[in-house]
Structure formats: C-alpha cells, structure tokens
Amino acid sequence: MRYDSITEAIGDTPLVRISPAVHGLRSIDLYAKLEMLNPFGSVKDRAAWSMTRAALPAAVERGDTIVELSSGNTAKALALIAGMHGLPFRSVTNRMKVPEIKDLLLLLGAEIEELPGQAECLDPTDTDDPLARVHRMLSEAGGGYLHTDQYYSALNTEAHLTGTGPEILRDLDGRAPDHFIACVGTAGSSTGVATALRANDPGLDVLGLVAHKSDFIPGIRTIDEVHEVGLFDPDTYDAIESVTSDQAIDGMLTLIRRCGLLAGPTGGAAYFGAVRHLQQIDVESTRRRTAVFIVCDRVESYLSYIRRRRPELFNQPPRPNSIATLSPAEAAAARAVDVEAARKWIAAEHPLVIDLRGPFAYAALHIEGSINIVDELFGELLDGGLPFGRTQPVLLACPVGEKSLAYAALLTRMGHRDARSLAGGIVGWRDAGAPLVRN
Ligand SMILES: Cc1ncc(COP(=O)(O)O)c(C=O)c1O
C-alpha cells in the first residue's frame, strides 16, 4: 500500500467476526466494523475528511480557520487535516470532560474554546449554547472560518453512505446484514450506514445506542440529548436503547481481553448493546442471521475515565463511597424534597445547600447561599469520608434531581442523618418560579 497523503488511508476498515465462544449467540454471526483503524484513530476521520475535502483549496487560499463543535474524535481528525494544510483549527465545546483528549488536541495544535457545560450537569440557564456561539462568531467575523458543522452537515452522513455502508455490503458478499448496531453521537455514521444497507435490504433492523440517563459515555449522546441533534431522525432506527457506562466498560473489556480489539468505551457500548439485543432474537430465530456493530475508536485516550469507574483494573483500591456502588434499595431510600418544601426547609433550618453543577452554570444562576462543588469533585471528596458533620442538614441540587438523589442516598449510607435531594433539580426550581441569583 503506497499513498501520497495519509487522507488516502481513510476508510476500507476491516470487518472482523467475533467468535461465538465469546458472544454466545447460537444462530447469529456477529461482526465488528473496526473504524478505530482509520489513520487518525476513529470513525470521525471519514466525516472530517468528507466535510473538508472540497472546501479546502478555497480555505487554504483565504487562510481560513477550521472551526467545529467537538470535544473528541472529530476535533482530533480536523486538527490533523488543518495542520496538513497549514490552517489553524479551533474546537468550541462544552463537553471537554476527558483530560487526555484535551491534552492530545492541544498537542495536535488545536485551539480549544471551552464554554459553560451542559455535559453531565446540564446548565438550564444557558441561552448561549455552543452552536449559537459559533454561528455568532461566524457572522460577526464576516469570513475567515470554515465551519464544518458536523451536527447538521449532509457531508457527515454522506461519508458513511458512500464509504462505511458499501464496505460492509462488499465484505458480506453483497448482502446487507439482518441487524446493524451503532452508537449515536451526531448520528452521521448510523444514519449513513443504515441508509446504504436499507437500500440493499429494506428489512434491515437498526439499533441506535445512547448513554443511560445522567450517565456519561464519551463521544455519544444520552437518551435525553439525542433528539437535540440536527442529523438525528427517529425513523432511521427500529429501536433506541441506552447503555450505562458500566456496561460499556464491560463490553470494552470483552473486546480487548477476549477478541484482541483495542476498542474504546463506545465500541464496548455497541458490543454490549448488540449482544443484549441479539440474545432475544437468537432465542426465537429459525434461520442463520448476520449482525454488524461499529467500533468507533480505541481505548488509550480513556484511561482516566476508566480508572475513575474501575480503579481495581489499575491495582487501586475500590472506591467504597461511590454512587456506582449503591444498591437499588439504598437508591430507593434516598430522600427528595420538592421546591416548596425545600424553600420552607431552607428558611426554617438553613441546611447547607450544595449545587453540584459546573462552575459556569453555577455562576450564571444559583440558589442564594448555596455553595458550588461540581459533582465529580464532590464524589472525590466523599472518598475520604463525610466532609461535614452527620447532623448538619444538607440539600443537594443538580440539573434535574437525578445525580443529587444518588448522592443523597450515598450520604445516608455513609451515616449522614439528614441529606435530601432537590426534586427536579435547578430546572424544577427555576420552572417553579423560585428565586435564583447570579454571581
Ligand atoms: C467515540 C465515539 N463513538 C461514537 C460516536 C458516534 O458517531 P456519530 O457522530 O457518527 O453518531 C462518536 C462521535 O463523535 C465518537 O466520538
């Protein structure tokens, strides 16, 4: 293989069969499409190249800055493409949560503009979402930018409609698989591949996978966020299911340790979601079937993400005071108070009000007198035991009242006497018309 440019090596990734001894499915041949073997490391190489290729000559002539909303693989691919063409690349994001990825982007020469976060702690007061910010920046500048627009660009989907999908068909001897399973970020890859495969076989079953409510799997949307994506069309999918970060890591470990595939968390989520979905079909199946899932990228950039959730994998002691260790009974026993009750409680007993959202969200608007400890930091604080007296009343608040409920349950298990969660979170508080103050 000899190339004039590394971009010529994008695509044509292997389709590798997963051994039935690993997945245990009796009547289904399961294949992994190894998008992690693209030259810049992920499925997004195709989209990045498709969105820039035709526009680059003019952008180079003008000396444009390439700009995109991305905190991960798209930014990585675009930074490299921009560098190859002597152009700057700017990544605008509110989701930069994995430190190694940020470091890597800086190493690749990207400029990073970080905005108030909607990531794990949604900012209900944010009217300045990243996309609006990028559009304003583009219109105010009146030129000088090439905005690749991955959440809306048809060129994102097209990369998979003309590349990934047809490659799968070719490698399955011209026949579409019965099932196609993919994680959904921008929805570009799942939409493009599903469209190409359905053109061959309209009976194709498509499963889209997203992260579980209030959970975080880097690179993909949660079940609550998925409808916000421009390219997302619910008709593309026969079903959308969610996977927890724990299940994604389990799937990833199977791919790594049993299949020799250095998959990252979304590859693991796709494998886990695929096998769970196919197990039901396998029981009833009367004929041989084929299924394909996508392995989007590799594991190396996610070591800190995995270490936080599975310290034992790195020979570190488990974190006994983590919300991941709550039993269903402990979680169900947590106390929540609605806005009215919370207001009365604050006025009468002055509980310590802890706002678990990000600092930008807190600075924008918060409950008067509350203190801000970002949820991940709060989690680390609890590793060392209760950070305040057992009898000190505590009201926990997060965006919608889910994370705070888990932490209230954890505090209770740790022996705290009066930890409550604000039901509905800061969103509920705002919607009830209760007062919020600005820093
Ligand atoms: C690691 C990872 N997995 C999966 C996806 C989903 O791909 P798509 O954006 O095509 O839906 C992405 C997208 O950014 C990703 O970075």
XYZ file of C-alpha atoms and ligand atoms in Angstrom:
455
model
C 0.000 0.000 0.000
C 1.545 3.264 -1.081
C -0.108 6.657 -0.626
C 0.658 10.276 -1.456
C -1.252 11.506 1.590
C -2.428 9.964 4.833
C -6.007 11.019 3.988
C -5.976 8.369 1.236
C -5.737 5.775 4.019
C -9.126 6.824 5.465
C -11.761 4.104 5.103
C -11.585 0.495 3.951
C -11.507 -0.677 7.538
C -11.678 -4.395 8.422
C -14.879 -6.254 9.275
C -13.900 -8.816 11.899
C -16.029 -11.735 13.115
C -16.485 -12.032 16.862
C -16.046 -15.607 17.996
C -19.311 -17.328 19.055
C -17.330 -18.630 22.042
C -17.210 -15.001 23.215
C -20.712 -13.692 22.404
C -22.549 -16.986 22.936
C -25.145 -16.400 20.200
C -26.237 -19.640 18.594
C -27.715 -18.528 15.291
C -26.118 -15.134 14.660
C -22.783 -14.234 13.072
C -21.645 -11.036 14.739
C -19.103 -8.749 13.041
C -17.258 -5.662 14.284
C -16.579 -2.869 11.771
C -13.245 -1.577 13.016
C -13.484 2.164 12.489
C -10.817 2.547 15.156
C -8.298 1.531 12.478
C -8.770 4.721 10.488
C -5.458 6.649 10.374
C -6.407 9.409 12.838
C -7.972 6.815 15.097
C -11.743 6.853 14.709
C -14.967 6.723 12.729
C -14.835 10.529 12.601
C -11.883 10.542 10.177
C -14.344 9.823 7.389
C -16.705 12.625 8.386
C -13.892 15.131 8.947
C -12.380 14.433 5.529
C -15.775 14.421 3.801
C -16.689 17.790 5.373
C -13.388 19.482 4.429
C -12.128 17.865 1.250
C -13.901 20.006 -1.356
C -13.730 23.213 0.697
C -10.002 23.030 1.496
C -8.470 24.615 -1.635
C -10.503 27.814 -1.172
C -9.982 27.767 2.605
C -6.212 27.473 2.119
C -6.283 30.357 -0.359
C -8.086 32.556 2.185
C -6.128 31.276 5.189
C -9.341 30.289 6.995
C -9.538 28.807 10.476
C -11.392 25.486 10.542
C -13.939 25.538 13.360
C -16.093 22.752 14.800
C -18.085 21.901 17.900
C -16.288 18.835 19.124
C -14.546 17.617 22.225
C -13.188 14.430 20.797
C -12.629 12.474 17.654
C -13.941 14.986 15.104
C -11.704 17.637 16.607
C -8.765 15.256 16.505
C -9.251 14.440 12.819
C -9.908 18.073 11.880
C -6.864 19.307 13.808
C -4.681 16.913 11.817
C -6.296 17.782 8.475
C -5.984 21.503 9.261
C -2.318 21.085 10.215
C -1.569 19.200 6.996
C -2.953 22.152 5.053
C -1.287 24.873 7.105
C -4.551 26.071 8.639
C -5.448 26.728 12.286
C -8.197 24.632 13.887
C -10.468 25.793 16.687
C -12.625 23.434 18.707
C -15.593 25.004 20.514
C -17.080 22.756 23.156
C -18.928 22.448 26.414
C -18.233 18.745 26.753
C -14.456 18.576 27.328
C -14.508 16.025 30.124
C -11.692 13.589 29.389
C -8.333 15.205 30.248
C -6.191 13.041 27.933
C -8.295 14.066 24.945
C -7.895 17.737 25.751
C -4.124 17.282 26.113
C -3.966 15.376 22.849
C -5.884 18.098 20.996
C -3.518 20.747 22.344
C -0.583 18.593 21.254
C -2.061 18.380 17.753
C -2.140 22.173 17.624
C -5.858 22.781 18.206
C -7.159 25.915 19.904
C -9.837 24.972 22.413
C -12.646 27.298 23.405
C -14.473 25.859 26.390
C -17.971 27.027 27.162
C -20.371 26.572 30.098
C -21.222 22.919 30.321
C -24.370 21.055 29.518
C -22.432 17.821 29.644
C -23.050 15.882 32.841
C -24.619 18.790 34.636
C -26.901 20.469 32.175
C -26.990 24.207 32.504
C -30.670 25.160 32.482
C -29.905 28.847 32.299
C -27.666 28.669 29.282
C -29.019 30.676 26.402
C -25.574 30.802 24.907
C -25.247 27.275 23.606
C -22.079 26.419 21.653
C -23.805 26.231 18.293
C -25.314 29.705 18.740
C -21.888 30.930 19.817
C -20.223 29.507 16.693
C -22.882 30.996 14.403
C -22.478 34.387 16.051
C -18.709 34.187 15.770
C -19.033 33.329 12.066
C -21.486 36.089 11.248
C -19.614 38.724 13.285
C -16.325 37.801 11.641
C -17.916 38.000 8.180
C -15.470 35.369 6.887
C -12.193 33.729 7.767
C -13.737 30.465 9.003
C -14.520 27.096 7.533
C -17.271 25.721 9.790
C -17.606 22.003 9.127
C -20.906 21.796 11.070
C -20.891 18.078 11.925
C -24.275 18.148 13.661
C -26.039 19.367 10.512
C -23.776 18.721 7.520
C -25.046 16.206 4.965
C -21.373 15.541 4.161
C -21.041 13.851 7.563
C -23.762 11.316 6.719
C -22.547 11.011 3.132
C -19.122 9.756 4.259
C -20.853 6.676 5.650
C -23.495 6.395 2.938
C -20.789 6.137 0.285
C -17.987 4.589 2.372
C -18.720 2.669 5.554
C -22.077 1.213 4.420
C -20.945 -0.040 0.978
C -17.771 -1.508 2.538
C -19.916 -3.602 4.906
C -22.027 -4.802 1.967
C -18.914 -5.667 -0.032
C -17.394 -7.635 2.849
C -20.637 -9.567 3.368
C -20.627 -10.635 -0.297
C -23.111 -8.002 -1.392
C -25.827 -8.813 1.155
C -26.910 -6.477 3.942
C -26.732 -7.901 7.466
C -30.031 -8.579 9.253
C -29.068 -6.270 12.116
C -26.963 -3.124 12.346
C -25.995 -1.646 15.711
C -24.275 1.700 16.289
C -23.777 4.314 18.980
C -25.284 7.719 18.253
C -23.259 10.923 18.584
C -24.020 13.260 15.702
C -25.999 10.343 14.177
C -23.922 10.702 10.986
C -22.443 7.202 10.953
C -25.584 5.327 11.963
C -27.760 7.289 9.501
C -25.353 6.903 6.576
C -24.686 3.197 7.097
C -28.363 2.382 7.771
C -29.414 4.172 4.577
C -26.833 2.316 2.468
C -27.759 -1.068 3.959
C -31.522 -0.479 3.703
C -31.159 0.315 0.008
C -29.915 -3.280 -0.291
C -32.418 -4.787 2.148
C -35.378 -2.722 3.412
C -35.932 -5.345 6.134
C -32.722 -4.314 7.946
C -33.144 -3.925 11.721
C -31.288 -0.852 13.069
C -30.492 -0.361 16.751
C -29.190 3.035 17.922
C -27.379 3.125 21.260
C -27.042 6.070 23.604
C -25.798 6.574 27.144
C -28.153 5.934 30.028
C -29.912 8.896 31.681
C -27.489 11.092 33.641
C -24.634 8.774 32.706
C -21.661 9.681 30.524
C -20.015 7.711 27.738
C -17.553 9.971 25.913
C -18.431 10.556 22.256
C -22.152 9.779 22.333
C -25.386 11.374 23.465
C -27.580 10.425 26.369
C -31.138 9.267 25.890
C -32.300 12.788 26.856
C -29.967 14.618 24.472
C -30.273 12.522 21.352
C -33.298 14.358 19.943
C -31.391 17.643 20.015
C -29.022 16.530 17.257
C -29.697 18.000 13.811
C -28.955 14.849 11.808
C -30.955 12.599 14.134
C -34.107 11.189 12.542
C -36.035 8.749 14.751
C -37.236 6.899 11.620
C -33.680 5.705 10.974
C -33.848 3.387 13.979
C -36.115 0.459 14.753
C -35.158 0.968 18.380
C -33.068 3.299 20.516
C -31.691 1.727 23.668
C -29.435 3.015 26.398
C -26.270 1.548 27.874
C -24.696 2.517 31.218
C -21.024 3.480 31.430
C -20.507 0.330 33.473
C -21.969 -1.863 30.718
C -19.885 0.000 28.112
C -16.724 -0.784 30.096
C -17.773 -4.436 30.456
C -18.287 -4.672 26.682
C -14.988 -2.915 26.074
C -13.114 -5.342 28.357
C -14.584 -8.287 26.459
C -13.469 -6.838 23.119
C -9.995 -6.102 24.483
C -9.320 -9.183 26.578
C -11.136 -11.840 24.577
C -11.080 -10.555 20.998
C -7.788 -8.663 20.760
C -9.628 -5.488 19.752
C -8.296 -2.325 21.431
C -11.763 -0.778 21.491
C -12.771 2.347 23.440
C -15.902 2.763 25.581
C -18.345 3.330 22.700
C -17.074 0.213 20.924
C -17.776 -1.576 24.201
C -21.228 0.021 24.424
C -22.007 -1.104 20.866
C -20.871 -4.666 21.601
C -22.782 -4.830 24.890
C -25.951 -3.329 23.352
C -25.663 -5.595 20.304
C -25.375 -8.824 22.285
C -28.202 -7.811 24.672
C -30.471 -7.026 21.695
C -29.499 -10.122 19.695
C -29.931 -12.522 22.618
C -33.716 -12.053 22.425
C -33.713 -12.649 18.664
C -31.377 -15.639 18.980
C -33.862 -17.491 21.200
C -36.636 -17.343 18.588
C -34.538 -17.464 15.430
C -35.185 -20.284 12.973
C -32.536 -19.237 10.467
C -28.942 -18.034 10.421
C -28.560 -14.277 10.767
C -25.804 -11.698 10.446
C -25.243 -8.616 12.579
C -22.713 -5.772 12.379
C -21.731 -3.226 15.031
C -19.278 -0.345 14.857
C -16.132 0.015 16.954
C -15.644 3.772 16.777
C -12.267 4.315 18.404
C -9.511 2.973 20.634
C -9.065 2.672 24.377
C -5.828 4.582 25.022
C -7.402 8.040 25.357
C -9.819 6.933 28.065
C -7.568 5.633 30.826
C -8.569 8.285 33.378
C -12.264 7.786 32.511
C -11.931 4.048 33.125
C -9.758 4.476 36.255
C -12.425 6.640 37.903
C -15.061 3.993 37.323
C -12.948 0.826 37.781
C -9.925 1.604 39.987
C -9.428 -2.115 40.623
C -8.409 -2.588 36.978
C -5.357 -0.431 37.762
C -4.498 -2.208 41.029
C -6.020 0.634 43.007
C -8.403 0.133 45.929
C -12.106 0.262 45.062
C -13.976 3.441 45.958
C -16.454 2.265 48.595
C -18.163 5.650 48.750
C -19.057 5.891 45.103
C -22.597 6.245 43.778
C -21.887 3.328 41.437
C -21.907 1.005 44.475
C -25.441 1.941 45.632
C -27.854 -0.978 45.823
C -31.356 -0.469 44.359
C -32.737 -0.482 47.928
C -30.284 2.227 49.042
C -31.043 4.307 45.962
C -34.794 3.976 46.513
C -34.482 5.066 50.140
C -33.000 8.482 49.263
C -34.992 11.498 50.374
C -36.163 14.088 47.863
C -37.975 17.325 48.618
C -39.993 19.359 46.156
C -39.342 23.040 45.576
C -41.954 24.306 48.012
C -40.809 22.018 50.826
C -37.174 22.865 50.075
C -37.865 26.601 50.333
C -39.582 26.169 53.691
C -36.763 23.949 54.934
C -34.100 26.452 53.844
C -35.958 29.304 55.604
C -36.503 27.317 58.820
C -33.359 25.219 59.256
C -30.750 26.712 56.937
C -29.413 23.441 55.514
C -26.110 23.538 53.691
C -27.208 23.839 50.041
C -24.696 22.185 47.682
C -25.040 22.869 43.963
C -23.414 20.018 42.035
C -23.471 21.668 38.597
C -20.485 23.013 36.701
C -18.941 26.338 37.728
C -20.229 28.192 34.656
C -23.799 27.093 35.302
C -23.485 27.993 38.980
C -22.026 31.404 38.180
C -24.888 32.108 35.770
C -27.678 31.407 38.291
C -27.934 29.568 41.604
C -29.914 29.325 44.827
C -28.896 32.140 47.165
C -26.494 30.961 49.861
C -25.672 27.696 48.075
C -22.101 26.561 47.581
C -20.782 25.010 44.381
C -18.996 21.657 44.384
C -19.005 20.059 40.923
C -20.433 16.540 41.131
C -17.196 14.767 40.198
C -15.264 16.727 42.812
C -17.980 16.010 45.369
C -17.616 12.307 44.532
C -13.868 12.506 45.168
C -14.444 14.407 48.417
C -16.591 11.531 49.678
C -13.750 9.070 49.050
C -12.228 10.469 52.236
C -15.449 10.093 54.281
C -18.177 12.577 55.230
C -16.910 16.100 54.554
C -19.318 17.641 57.117
C -20.957 16.655 60.405
C -23.534 13.852 60.401
C -26.241 16.091 61.796
C -25.602 19.086 59.541
C -28.707 19.193 57.266
C -27.707 19.117 53.596
C -29.747 19.894 50.489
C -28.166 18.682 47.253
C -29.080 20.222 43.913
C -28.116 19.205 40.378
C -29.704 19.984 36.997
C -32.731 17.673 37.122
C -32.523 15.965 40.508
C -31.037 12.601 39.481
C -27.373 12.881 40.449
C -28.307 14.722 43.653
C -30.686 11.895 44.606
C -27.891 9.362 44.194
C -25.562 11.456 46.351
C -28.280 11.868 48.991
C -28.574 8.071 49.097
C -24.805 7.730 49.375
C -24.562 10.260 52.227
C -27.330 8.390 54.049
C -25.462 5.112 53.635
C -22.332 6.804 54.993
C -24.224 7.621 58.187
C -25.422 11.139 57.469
C -28.728 11.878 59.245
C -30.413 14.450 57.032
C -29.308 14.616 53.387
C -32.034 15.486 50.901
C -32.133 15.985 47.161
C -33.943 18.838 45.431
C -36.567 17.061 43.314
C -36.488 18.277 39.715
C -33.161 19.998 40.358
C -32.323 23.569 39.445
C -34.512 23.194 36.351
C -37.506 22.390 38.568
C -36.625 25.250 40.925
C -36.463 27.705 38.028
C -39.678 26.370 36.453
C -41.493 26.777 39.776
C -40.557 30.474 39.687
C -38.357 30.234 42.801
C -35.617 32.896 43.009
C -32.133 32.370 41.616
C -29.212 34.749 41.960
C -26.224 35.486 39.753
C -22.610 35.727 40.878
C -16.031 7.653 20.410
C -17.231 7.882 19.548
N -18.118 6.914 19.396
C -19.229 7.076 18.657
C -19.502 8.251 18.022
C -20.773 8.383 17.230
O -20.630 8.703 15.897
P -21.631 9.672 15.138
O -21.219 11.080 15.458
O -21.402 9.353 13.694
O -23.008 9.393 15.589
C -18.598 9.283 18.171
C -18.857 10.559 17.577
O -18.298 11.580 17.903
C -17.443 9.100 18.943
O -16.534 10.079 19.126
